[in-house]
Amino acid sequence: MKARDVVLTGLMLFSLFFGAGNLIFPPYLGMEAGTAVWPAIAGFIITGVGLPLLSVAAVAFVQDGIRSLGQGVHPLFRFCFSLAVYLAIGPFFGIPRAASVAYEIGAKPFFPASGSLVMWLFTGVFFALVYWLSLNPSKLVDRIGQWLTPMLLLSIAVLCLAGLIRLDDPQAEPVEKYASAPLAKGMLEGYLTMDTIAALAFGIVVIQALRDRGIDRPALQAKATIQSGVIAAAGLALVYAGIAGVGARMAGAGSFANGAELLSHVSSLLFGSGGKVLLGVIVALACLTTAIGLVAACAQYFHELTPVVSYRAYVTALTLFSFVMSNLGLNALIAVSVPVLTMLYPLAIVLVVLSFFHRFFRGSAKVYGMALLFTGVFSLYDGFKAMGVETAWLEPLLSWAPLFSVGLGWVVPALIGAVLGFLIDWPTVMNRKHAA
């Protein structure tokens, strides 16, 4: 196992994670946190980087991606869960959204009076590149890790260093939500990135990339996957801290609706008209690499489900579907996919955490089942709420849970469910331990 292979795989994984959303969240956090930016971004990194890293490690241990995660769970649940994850973050949301965001932030500012024709042309070129770069998964590490990631990191470094050096630090007071507990608020914001689900999907890409580079032994694959995850996590943490620091220096520069507006203002302030070009390059590269990773991950997943259909055929179908949807049906897809992701996210975290204790409770189906059942009640509530369904009548029944008010009401019930499942299955678990 060569160190170069691990580094390039880690750089590839960084780019797969770092989409436009990851670029937009931290600067806005920095602006709102003001003088409390460093504890706030530390909290953001704990959950926004730490949870995905745990997911990568979990996938490394099970070796077969998300389909093998939680082997104590009923196979039908594992199938439905993995299918829903790949559809939601792939063709039904993540892939077409990447193209749409790349156009809105990276290209549209240069064509202010443009109509739908320009968007069709832009997304056509975008998906042609995605198709070409996804077609051969064995070359993903070289194409992304060796070429696209360094270009992306260099562009981000130019923006961050210029902002940290040239912009004054106004020492603005944090807004109310960051004033009392910036670390906790930052952790909540990092949790809301939902990168944990993406990590489960990208795990299959990393493992396949390592196999293509001659790393066949499961133990070496697990080690290399975790090392690659650490490299990607370190890169994400540094970038998040840098962009948040730039955002904090804009705390007194006016009001901005979101991180995209803030970054656009910063880039223009620092580099004039060239700032639009720099930001456009960053966003285009971030969206392109994420879309490539999602297409490759989804194509590999569906090819493994139905080997009779080739990987190339799935890449073609996913690319064409996402191209059409990014222009015609993105809003409708988002209306369905975001609530589904909201439902799946807590379940994914519970599966990841339980996978690390799988040996302790000997893969007890009751531990998995009870933890997921208790979590599922709150996941359904959050999903229906995100869908716009009236859920006020449920709140008196669920608000007893700690952290319910901040969207983390499932945490304690998940723990209670796991403990109850362990106690119920105690004799079986003990027998398995003695048998082992």
mmCIF file of C-alpha atoms in Angstrom, residues 38-398:
data_model
loop_
_atom_site.group_PDB
_atom_site.id
_atom_site.type_symbol
_atom_site.label_atom_id
_atom_site.label_comp_id
_atom_site.label_asym_id
_atom_site.label_seq_id
_atom_site.Cartn_x
_atom_site.Cartn_y
_atom_site.Cartn_z
ATOM 1 C CA TRP A 38 -13.723 29.819 16.756
ATOM 2 C CA PRO A 39 -15.807 27.871 19.300
ATOM 3 C CA ALA A 40 -18.699 27.961 16.816
ATOM 4 C CA ILE A 41 -16.647 26.562 13.932
ATOM 5 C CA ALA A 42 -15.080 24.003 16.300
ATOM 6 C CA GLY A 43 -18.585 22.732 17.047
ATOM 7 C CA PHE A 44 -19.386 22.744 13.336
ATOM 8 C CA ILE A 45 -16.290 20.647 12.623
ATOM 9 C CA ILE A 46 -17.067 18.157 15.421
ATOM 10 C CA THR A 47 -20.353 17.154 13.791
ATOM 11 C CA GLY A 48 -19.929 18.334 10.191
ATOM 12 C CA VAL A 49 -16.584 16.540 9.833
ATOM 13 C CA GLY A 50 -16.553 14.071 12.728
ATOM 14 C CA LEU A 51 -19.810 12.292 11.878
ATOM 15 C CA PRO A 52 -18.897 11.754 8.203
ATOM 16 C CA LEU A 53 -15.485 10.457 9.294
ATOM 17 C CA LEU A 54 -17.225 7.935 11.570
ATOM 18 C CA SER A 55 -19.395 6.894 8.622
ATOM 19 C CA VAL A 56 -16.349 6.343 6.419
ATOM 20 C CA ALA A 57 -14.791 4.220 9.174
ATOM 21 C CA ALA A 58 -18.009 2.207 9.559
ATOM 22 C CA VAL A 59 -18.124 1.486 5.826
ATOM 23 C CA ALA A 60 -14.444 0.499 5.946
ATOM 24 C CA PHE A 61 -15.147 -2.121 8.593
ATOM 25 C CA VAL A 62 -18.157 -3.715 6.857
ATOM 26 C CA GLN A 63 -16.356 -3.707 3.464
ATOM 27 C CA ASP A 64 -19.531 -3.791 1.368
ATOM 28 C CA GLY A 65 -20.840 -0.267 1.735
ATOM 29 C CA ILE A 66 -24.162 0.801 3.126
ATOM 30 C CA ARG A 67 -25.906 -2.462 2.181
ATOM 31 C CA SER A 68 -23.940 -4.358 4.835
ATOM 32 C CA LEU A 69 -24.259 -1.721 7.535
ATOM 33 C CA GLY A 70 -26.313 -2.955 10.468
ATOM 34 C CA GLN A 71 -26.162 -6.667 9.698
ATOM 35 C CA GLY A 72 -28.457 -7.387 12.626
ATOM 36 C CA VAL A 73 -31.281 -5.511 10.908
ATOM 37 C CA HIS A 74 -33.814 -7.285 8.701
ATOM 38 C CA PRO A 75 -32.502 -7.558 5.104
ATOM 39 C CA LEU A 76 -35.645 -5.880 3.743
ATOM 40 C CA PHE A 77 -34.985 -2.810 5.907
ATOM 41 C CA ARG A 78 -31.350 -2.677 4.779
ATOM 42 C CA PHE A 79 -32.406 -2.898 1.146
ATOM 43 C CA CYS A 80 -35.114 -0.221 1.423
ATOM 44 C CA PHE A 81 -32.891 2.059 3.493
ATOM 45 C CA SER A 82 -29.906 1.860 1.129
ATOM 46 C CA LEU A 83 -32.135 2.278 -1.934
ATOM 47 C CA ALA A 84 -33.798 5.367 -0.448
ATOM 48 C CA VAL A 85 -30.406 6.872 0.454
ATOM 49 C CA TYR A 86 -28.945 6.439 -3.026
ATOM 50 C CA LEU A 87 -32.062 7.694 -4.799
ATOM 51 C CA ALA A 88 -32.404 10.721 -2.518
ATOM 52 C CA ILE A 89 -28.795 11.911 -2.593
ATOM 53 C CA GLY A 90 -28.339 10.835 -6.197
ATOM 54 C CA PRO A 91 -30.713 11.341 -9.140
ATOM 55 C CA PHE A 92 -33.622 12.661 -7.074
ATOM 56 C CA PHE A 93 -31.723 15.493 -5.386
ATOM 57 C CA GLY A 94 -27.951 15.626 -5.050
ATOM 58 C CA ILE A 95 -26.849 15.245 -8.673
ATOM 59 C CA PRO A 96 -29.325 17.628 -10.382
ATOM 60 C CA ARG A 97 -28.939 20.126 -7.522
ATOM 61 C CA ALA A 98 -25.158 20.188 -8.013
ATOM 62 C CA ALA A 99 -25.625 21.296 -11.621
ATOM 63 C CA SER A 100 -28.293 23.829 -10.676
ATOM 64 C CA VAL A 101 -26.163 25.406 -7.933
ATOM 65 C CA ALA A 102 -23.111 25.480 -10.215
ATOM 66 C CA TYR A 103 -25.160 27.453 -12.724
ATOM 67 C CA GLU A 104 -26.823 29.811 -10.219
ATOM 68 C CA ILE A 105 -23.613 30.793 -8.389
ATOM 69 C CA GLY A 106 -20.854 29.932 -10.827
ATOM 70 C CA ALA A 107 -22.265 30.957 -14.218
ATOM 71 C CA LYS A 108 -25.433 33.044 -13.967
ATOM 72 C CA PRO A 109 -23.642 36.184 -12.635
ATOM 73 C CA PHE A 110 -21.850 36.384 -15.986
ATOM 74 C CA PHE A 111 -25.146 36.164 -17.910
ATOM 75 C CA PRO A 112 -27.563 38.361 -15.903
ATOM 76 C CA ALA A 113 -30.158 38.502 -18.683
ATOM 77 C CA SER A 114 -29.848 34.833 -19.590
ATOM 78 C CA GLY A 115 -32.845 32.612 -20.122
ATOM 79 C CA SER A 116 -33.418 28.895 -19.999
ATOM 80 C CA LEU A 117 -31.321 28.275 -23.127
ATOM 81 C CA VAL A 118 -28.113 29.314 -21.342
ATOM 82 C CA MET A 119 -28.934 27.019 -18.426
ATOM 83 C CA TRP A 120 -29.603 24.097 -20.786
ATOM 84 C CA LEU A 121 -26.261 24.729 -22.494
ATOM 85 C CA PHE A 122 -24.374 25.102 -19.210
ATOM 86 C CA THR A 123 -25.863 21.976 -17.631
ATOM 87 C CA GLY A 124 -25.285 20.113 -20.897
ATOM 88 C CA VAL A 125 -21.556 20.835 -20.722
ATOM 89 C CA PHE A 126 -21.569 20.159 -16.965
ATOM 90 C CA PHE A 127 -23.120 16.708 -17.338
ATOM 91 C CA ALA A 128 -20.966 15.870 -20.354
ATOM 92 C CA LEU A 129 -17.937 16.348 -18.080
ATOM 93 C CA VAL A 130 -19.613 14.378 -15.281
ATOM 94 C CA TYR A 131 -20.356 11.527 -17.701
ATOM 95 C CA TRP A 132 -16.838 11.413 -19.108
ATOM 96 C CA LEU A 133 -15.126 11.593 -15.706
ATOM 97 C CA SER A 134 -17.469 9.012 -14.115
ATOM 98 C CA LEU A 135 -17.259 6.478 -16.921
ATOM 99 C CA ASN A 136 -14.107 4.779 -15.672
ATOM 100 C CA PRO A 137 -14.195 4.423 -11.856
ATOM 101 C CA SER A 138 -10.616 3.129 -11.787
ATOM 102 C CA LYS A 139 -9.428 6.569 -12.925
ATOM 103 C CA LEU A 140 -11.439 8.599 -10.389
ATOM 104 C CA VAL A 141 -8.541 8.868 -7.942
ATOM 105 C CA ASP A 142 -6.177 10.220 -10.595
ATOM 106 C CA ARG A 143 -8.688 12.528 -12.261
ATOM 107 C CA ILE A 144 -10.132 13.987 -9.055
ATOM 108 C CA GLY A 145 -7.424 13.490 -6.431
ATOM 109 C CA GLN A 146 -4.492 14.398 -8.660
ATOM 110 C CA TRP A 147 -6.003 17.188 -10.770
ATOM 111 C CA LEU A 148 -9.381 18.586 -9.725
ATOM 112 C CA THR A 149 -8.836 18.640 -5.946
ATOM 113 C CA PRO A 150 -5.546 20.603 -6.093
ATOM 114 C CA MET A 151 -7.243 23.140 -8.384
ATOM 115 C CA LEU A 152 -10.155 23.427 -5.947
ATOM 116 C CA LEU A 153 -7.907 23.726 -2.882
ATOM 117 C CA LEU A 154 -5.698 26.330 -4.562
ATOM 118 C CA SER A 155 -8.721 28.463 -5.480
ATOM 119 C CA ILE A 156 -10.129 28.241 -1.946
ATOM 120 C CA ALA A 157 -6.713 29.025 -0.428
ATOM 121 C CA VAL A 158 -6.406 32.187 -2.544
ATOM 122 C CA LEU A 159 -9.826 33.400 -1.378
ATOM 123 C CA CYS A 160 -9.278 32.514 2.294
ATOM 124 C CA LEU A 161 -5.737 33.887 2.606
ATOM 125 C CA ALA A 162 -6.654 37.122 0.856
ATOM 126 C CA GLY A 163 -9.689 37.524 3.097
ATOM 127 C CA LEU A 164 -7.853 36.769 6.342
ATOM 128 C CA ILE A 165 -4.942 39.079 5.455
ATOM 129 C CA ARG A 166 -6.673 42.006 3.756
ATOM 130 C CA LEU A 167 -10.001 42.260 5.571
ATOM 131 C CA ASP A 168 -10.158 44.017 8.934
ATOM 132 C CA ASP A 169 -11.457 42.077 11.914
ATOM 133 C CA PRO A 170 -14.319 44.221 13.290
ATOM 134 C CA GLN A 171 -14.671 42.137 16.482
ATOM 135 C CA ALA A 172 -18.464 42.169 16.106
ATOM 136 C CA GLU A 173 -20.545 40.664 18.873
ATOM 137 C CA PRO A 174 -22.225 37.338 18.035
ATOM 138 C CA VAL A 175 -25.931 37.256 17.251
ATOM 139 C CA GLU A 176 -28.183 35.926 19.988
ATOM 140 C CA LYS A 177 -28.145 32.254 18.994
ATOM 141 C CA TYR A 178 -24.312 32.174 19.159
ATOM 142 C CA ALA A 179 -23.906 34.414 22.207
ATOM 143 C CA SER A 180 -24.615 31.914 24.986
ATOM 144 C CA ALA A 181 -23.448 28.544 23.617
ATOM 145 C CA PRO A 182 -21.475 28.969 20.363
ATOM 146 C CA LEU A 183 -19.964 25.470 20.514
ATOM 147 C CA ALA A 184 -23.368 23.791 20.854
ATOM 148 C CA LYS A 185 -24.921 25.947 18.129
ATOM 149 C CA GLY A 186 -22.000 25.203 15.825
ATOM 150 C CA MET A 187 -22.454 21.475 16.466
ATOM 151 C CA LEU A 188 -26.120 21.745 15.496
ATOM 152 C CA GLU A 189 -25.235 23.577 12.261
ATOM 153 C CA GLY A 190 -22.639 20.925 11.407
ATOM 154 C CA TYR A 191 -25.188 18.187 12.060
ATOM 155 C CA LEU A 192 -27.580 19.839 9.608
ATOM 156 C CA THR A 193 -25.135 19.482 6.681
ATOM 157 C CA MET A 194 -26.241 15.808 6.461
ATOM 158 C CA ASP A 195 -22.820 14.778 5.137
ATOM 159 C CA THR A 196 -23.058 11.572 7.185
ATOM 160 C CA ILE A 197 -25.442 10.139 4.595
ATOM 161 C CA ALA A 198 -23.129 11.159 1.754
ATOM 162 C CA ALA A 199 -20.254 9.411 3.540
ATOM 163 C CA LEU A 200 -22.187 6.142 3.534
ATOM 164 C CA ALA A 201 -22.722 6.457 -0.206
ATOM 165 C CA PHE A 202 -19.153 7.513 -1.021
ATOM 166 C CA GLY A 203 -17.676 4.634 0.961
ATOM 167 C CA ILE A 204 -18.333 2.268 -1.939
ATOM 168 C CA VAL A 205 -16.384 4.589 -4.278
ATOM 169 C CA VAL A 206 -13.377 4.690 -1.947
ATOM 170 C CA ILE A 207 -13.253 0.922 -1.465
ATOM 171 C CA GLN A 208 -13.562 0.292 -5.212
ATOM 172 C CA ALA A 209 -10.840 2.868 -5.913
ATOM 173 C CA LEU A 210 -8.507 1.079 -3.507
ATOM 174 C CA ARG A 211 -9.269 -2.270 -5.140
ATOM 175 C CA ASP A 212 -8.460 -0.770 -8.528
ATOM 176 C CA ARG A 213 -5.080 0.292 -7.153
ATOM 177 C CA GLY A 214 -4.268 -3.260 -6.098
ATOM 178 C CA ILE A 215 -5.286 -3.080 -2.431
ATOM 179 C CA ASP A 216 -7.307 -6.315 -2.154
ATOM 180 C CA ARG A 217 -6.886 -7.476 1.442
ATOM 181 C CA PRO A 218 -9.868 -6.385 3.594
ATOM 182 C CA ALA A 219 -7.642 -5.336 6.503
ATOM 183 C CA LEU A 220 -5.524 -3.114 4.258
ATOM 184 C CA GLN A 221 -8.648 -1.704 2.590
ATOM 185 C CA ALA A 222 -10.109 -0.793 5.977
ATOM 186 C CA LYS A 223 -6.850 0.827 7.085
ATOM 187 C CA ALA A 224 -6.445 2.770 3.826
ATOM 188 C CA THR A 225 -10.096 3.874 3.831
ATOM 189 C CA ILE A 226 -9.820 5.261 7.361
ATOM 190 C CA GLN A 227 -6.515 6.983 6.540
ATOM 191 C CA SER A 228 -8.107 8.512 3.437
ATOM 192 C CA GLY A 229 -11.039 9.632 5.574
ATOM 193 C CA VAL A 230 -8.695 11.334 8.033
ATOM 194 C CA ILE A 231 -6.970 13.202 5.177
ATOM 195 C CA ALA A 232 -10.330 14.329 3.782
ATOM 196 C CA ALA A 233 -11.518 15.335 7.263
ATOM 197 C CA ALA A 234 -8.368 17.375 7.917
ATOM 198 C CA GLY A 235 -8.826 19.184 4.610
ATOM 199 C CA LEU A 236 -12.476 19.919 5.334
ATOM 200 C CA ALA A 237 -11.667 21.197 8.838
ATOM 201 C CA LEU A 238 -8.982 23.584 7.537
ATOM 202 C CA VAL A 239 -11.212 24.898 4.755
ATOM 203 C CA TYR A 240 -14.191 25.344 7.079
ATOM 204 C CA ALA A 241 -12.061 27.251 9.594
ATOM 205 C CA GLY A 242 -10.589 29.495 6.897
ATOM 206 C CA ILE A 243 -13.913 30.346 5.270
ATOM 207 C CA ALA A 244 -15.572 30.923 8.653
ATOM 208 C CA GLY A 245 -12.735 33.288 9.597
ATOM 209 C CA VAL A 246 -13.376 35.285 6.420
ATOM 210 C CA GLY A 247 -17.087 35.363 7.237
ATOM 211 C CA ALA A 248 -16.372 36.702 10.729
ATOM 212 C CA ARG A 249 -14.514 39.644 9.192
ATOM 213 C CA MET A 250 -17.681 40.588 7.297
ATOM 214 C CA ALA A 251 -19.846 40.827 10.408
ATOM 215 C CA GLY A 252 -20.091 44.606 10.161
ATOM 216 C CA ALA A 253 -20.220 44.881 6.368
ATOM 217 C CA GLY A 254 -23.997 44.756 6.039
ATOM 218 C CA SER A 255 -26.714 42.138 5.933
ATOM 219 C CA PHE A 256 -26.585 39.100 3.670
ATOM 220 C CA ALA A 257 -29.389 36.640 3.010
ATOM 221 C CA ASN A 258 -27.081 33.621 2.882
ATOM 222 C CA GLY A 259 -23.512 32.451 2.548
ATOM 223 C CA ALA A 260 -23.590 32.646 -1.245
ATOM 224 C CA GLU A 261 -24.335 36.387 -1.158
ATOM 225 C CA LEU A 262 -21.642 36.904 1.461
ATOM 226 C CA LEU A 263 -18.991 35.038 -0.549
ATOM 227 C CA SER A 264 -19.957 36.896 -3.708
ATOM 228 C CA HIS A 265 -19.517 40.211 -1.893
ATOM 229 C CA VAL A 266 -16.185 39.121 -0.373
ATOM 230 C CA SER A 267 -14.750 37.931 -3.684
ATOM 231 C CA SER A 268 -15.769 41.171 -5.435
ATOM 232 C CA LEU A 269 -14.398 43.261 -2.557
ATOM 233 C CA LEU A 270 -11.044 41.486 -2.671
ATOM 234 C CA PHE A 271 -10.527 40.961 -6.391
ATOM 235 C CA GLY A 272 -12.987 43.242 -8.181
ATOM 236 C CA SER A 273 -14.478 41.741 -11.327
ATOM 237 C CA GLY A 274 -11.949 38.914 -11.104
ATOM 238 C CA GLY A 275 -13.585 37.864 -7.848
ATOM 239 C CA LYS A 276 -16.619 36.609 -9.741
ATOM 240 C CA VAL A 277 -14.344 34.429 -11.840
ATOM 241 C CA LEU A 278 -12.569 33.027 -8.765
ATOM 242 C CA LEU A 279 -15.831 32.240 -6.973
ATOM 243 C CA GLY A 280 -17.253 30.753 -10.167
ATOM 244 C CA VAL A 281 -14.253 28.432 -10.486
ATOM 245 C CA ILE A 282 -14.544 27.331 -6.834
ATOM 246 C CA VAL A 283 -18.278 26.620 -7.073
ATOM 247 C CA ALA A 284 -18.018 24.894 -10.455
ATOM 248 C CA LEU A 285 -15.210 22.602 -9.263
ATOM 249 C CA ALA A 286 -16.958 21.853 -5.952
ATOM 250 C CA CYS A 287 -20.217 20.948 -7.683
ATOM 251 C CA LEU A 288 -18.504 19.013 -10.475
ATOM 252 C CA THR A 289 -16.492 16.750 -8.172
ATOM 253 C CA THR A 290 -19.503 16.076 -5.947
ATOM 254 C CA ALA A 291 -21.678 15.220 -8.962
ATOM 255 C CA ILE A 292 -18.992 12.873 -10.309
ATOM 256 C CA GLY A 293 -18.786 11.108 -6.957
ATOM 257 C CA LEU A 294 -22.557 10.757 -6.665
ATOM 258 C CA VAL A 295 -22.952 9.403 -10.203
ATOM 259 C CA ALA A 296 -20.125 6.899 -9.656
ATOM 260 C CA ALA A 297 -21.473 5.826 -6.248
ATOM 261 C CA CYS A 298 -25.047 5.396 -7.481
ATOM 262 C CA ALA A 299 -23.958 3.582 -10.652
ATOM 263 C CA GLN A 300 -21.807 1.148 -8.661
ATOM 264 C CA TYR A 301 -24.618 0.548 -6.171
ATOM 265 C CA PHE A 302 -27.253 -0.166 -8.825
ATOM 266 C CA HIS A 303 -24.813 -2.283 -10.852
ATOM 267 C CA GLU A 304 -24.188 -4.441 -7.767
ATOM 268 C CA LEU A 305 -27.948 -4.779 -7.263
ATOM 269 C CA THR A 306 -28.534 -5.793 -10.891
ATOM 270 C CA PRO A 307 -25.242 -6.994 -12.435
ATOM 271 C CA VAL A 308 -27.028 -7.743 -15.716
ATOM 272 C CA VAL A 309 -27.083 -3.963 -16.331
ATOM 273 C CA SER A 310 -23.594 -2.558 -16.844
ATOM 274 C CA TYR A 311 -21.985 0.218 -14.819
ATOM 275 C CA ARG A 312 -21.683 2.271 -18.014
ATOM 276 C CA ALA A 313 -25.426 1.942 -18.676
ATOM 277 C CA TYR A 314 -26.236 3.225 -15.195
ATOM 278 C CA VAL A 315 -23.825 6.151 -15.594
ATOM 279 C CA THR A 316 -25.575 7.057 -18.842
ATOM 280 C CA ALA A 317 -29.068 6.784 -17.343
ATOM 281 C CA LEU A 318 -28.178 8.735 -14.192
ATOM 282 C CA THR A 319 -26.480 11.497 -16.160
ATOM 283 C CA LEU A 320 -29.344 11.932 -18.642
ATOM 284 C CA PHE A 321 -32.021 11.834 -15.931
ATOM 285 C CA SER A 322 -30.166 14.362 -13.772
ATOM 286 C CA PHE A 323 -29.550 16.631 -16.780
ATOM 287 C CA VAL A 324 -33.270 16.800 -17.563
ATOM 288 C CA MET A 325 -34.306 17.178 -13.929
ATOM 289 C CA SER A 326 -31.818 19.971 -13.231
ATOM 290 C CA ASN A 327 -33.626 22.012 -15.889
ATOM 291 C CA LEU A 328 -37.239 20.908 -15.547
ATOM 292 C CA GLY A 329 -38.114 19.212 -12.300
ATOM 293 C CA LEU A 330 -35.620 20.138 -9.601
ATOM 294 C CA ASN A 331 -38.088 21.943 -7.324
ATOM 295 C CA ALA A 332 -40.492 19.003 -7.397
ATOM 296 C CA LEU A 333 -37.678 16.562 -6.628
ATOM 297 C CA ILE A 334 -36.431 18.715 -3.739
ATOM 298 C CA ALA A 335 -39.948 18.850 -2.271
ATOM 299 C CA VAL A 336 -39.878 15.053 -1.970
ATOM 300 C CA SER A 337 -36.192 14.302 -1.413
ATOM 301 C CA VAL A 338 -35.417 16.748 1.404
ATOM 302 C CA PRO A 339 -38.124 15.321 3.721
ATOM 303 C CA VAL A 340 -36.925 11.802 2.861
ATOM 304 C CA LEU A 341 -33.324 12.736 3.718
ATOM 305 C CA THR A 342 -34.566 14.341 6.932
ATOM 306 C CA MET A 343 -36.197 11.034 7.865
ATOM 307 C CA LEU A 344 -33.185 8.943 6.896
ATOM 308 C CA TYR A 345 -30.504 11.060 8.575
ATOM 309 C CA PRO A 346 -31.064 10.080 12.244
ATOM 310 C CA LEU A 347 -31.476 6.430 11.208
ATOM 311 C CA ALA A 348 -28.148 6.603 9.359
ATOM 312 C CA ILE A 349 -26.354 8.028 12.397
ATOM 313 C CA VAL A 350 -27.825 5.340 14.673
ATOM 314 C CA LEU A 351 -26.725 2.604 12.247
ATOM 315 C CA VAL A 352 -23.208 4.055 12.104
ATOM 316 C CA VAL A 353 -22.867 4.309 15.886
ATOM 317 C CA LEU A 354 -24.285 0.819 16.500
ATOM 318 C CA SER A 355 -21.921 -0.658 13.911
ATOM 319 C CA PHE A 356 -18.985 0.259 16.171
ATOM 320 C CA PHE A 357 -20.569 -1.684 19.055
ATOM 321 C CA HIS A 358 -21.735 -4.594 16.879
ATOM 322 C CA ARG A 359 -19.355 -7.071 18.525
ATOM 323 C CA PHE A 360 -20.238 -5.917 22.036
ATOM 324 C CA PHE A 361 -23.906 -6.887 21.663
ATOM 325 C CA ARG A 362 -23.125 -9.662 19.161
ATOM 326 C CA GLY A 363 -25.185 -8.083 16.398
ATOM 327 C CA SER A 364 -28.422 -8.483 18.348
ATOM 328 C CA ALA A 365 -31.390 -7.828 16.064
ATOM 329 C CA LYS A 366 -33.340 -6.516 19.042
ATOM 330 C CA VAL A 367 -30.715 -3.857 19.811
ATOM 331 C CA TYR A 368 -30.783 -2.652 16.215
ATOM 332 C CA GLY A 369 -34.547 -2.998 15.947
ATOM 333 C CA MET A 370 -35.475 -1.176 19.158
ATOM 334 C CA ALA A 371 -32.971 1.642 18.598
ATOM 335 C CA LEU A 372 -34.175 2.179 15.026
ATOM 336 C CA LEU A 373 -37.837 1.903 16.031
ATOM 337 C CA PHE A 374 -37.528 4.575 18.731
ATOM 338 C CA THR A 375 -35.480 6.754 16.393
ATOM 339 C CA GLY A 376 -37.944 6.217 13.566
ATOM 340 C CA VAL A 377 -40.811 7.791 15.500
ATOM 341 C CA PHE A 378 -38.931 11.085 15.714
ATOM 342 C CA SER A 379 -37.545 10.730 12.173
ATOM 343 C CA LEU A 380 -41.064 10.418 10.777
ATOM 344 C CA TYR A 381 -42.113 13.497 12.720
ATOM 345 C CA ASP A 382 -39.167 15.521 11.360
ATOM 346 C CA GLY A 383 -39.792 14.262 7.833
ATOM 347 C CA PHE A 384 -43.492 15.104 7.856
ATOM 348 C CA LYS A 385 -42.688 18.513 9.304
ATOM 349 C CA ALA A 386 -40.188 19.150 6.489
ATOM 350 C CA MET A 387 -42.885 18.083 4.036
ATOM 351 C CA GLY A 388 -45.254 20.742 5.377
ATOM 352 C CA VAL A 389 -47.672 18.282 6.979
ATOM 353 C CA GLU A 390 -49.427 19.536 10.113
ATOM 354 C CA THR A 391 -47.523 18.007 13.046
ATOM 355 C CA ALA A 392 -48.465 20.289 15.949
ATOM 356 C CA TRP A 393 -50.732 17.620 17.438
ATOM 357 C CA LEU A 394 -47.727 15.293 17.808
ATOM 358 C CA GLU A 395 -45.537 17.734 19.716
ATOM 359 C CA PRO A 396 -47.109 17.119 23.167
ATOM 360 C CA LEU A 397 -46.378 13.402 22.698
ATOM 361 C CA LEU A 398 -42.744 13.880 21.675
#
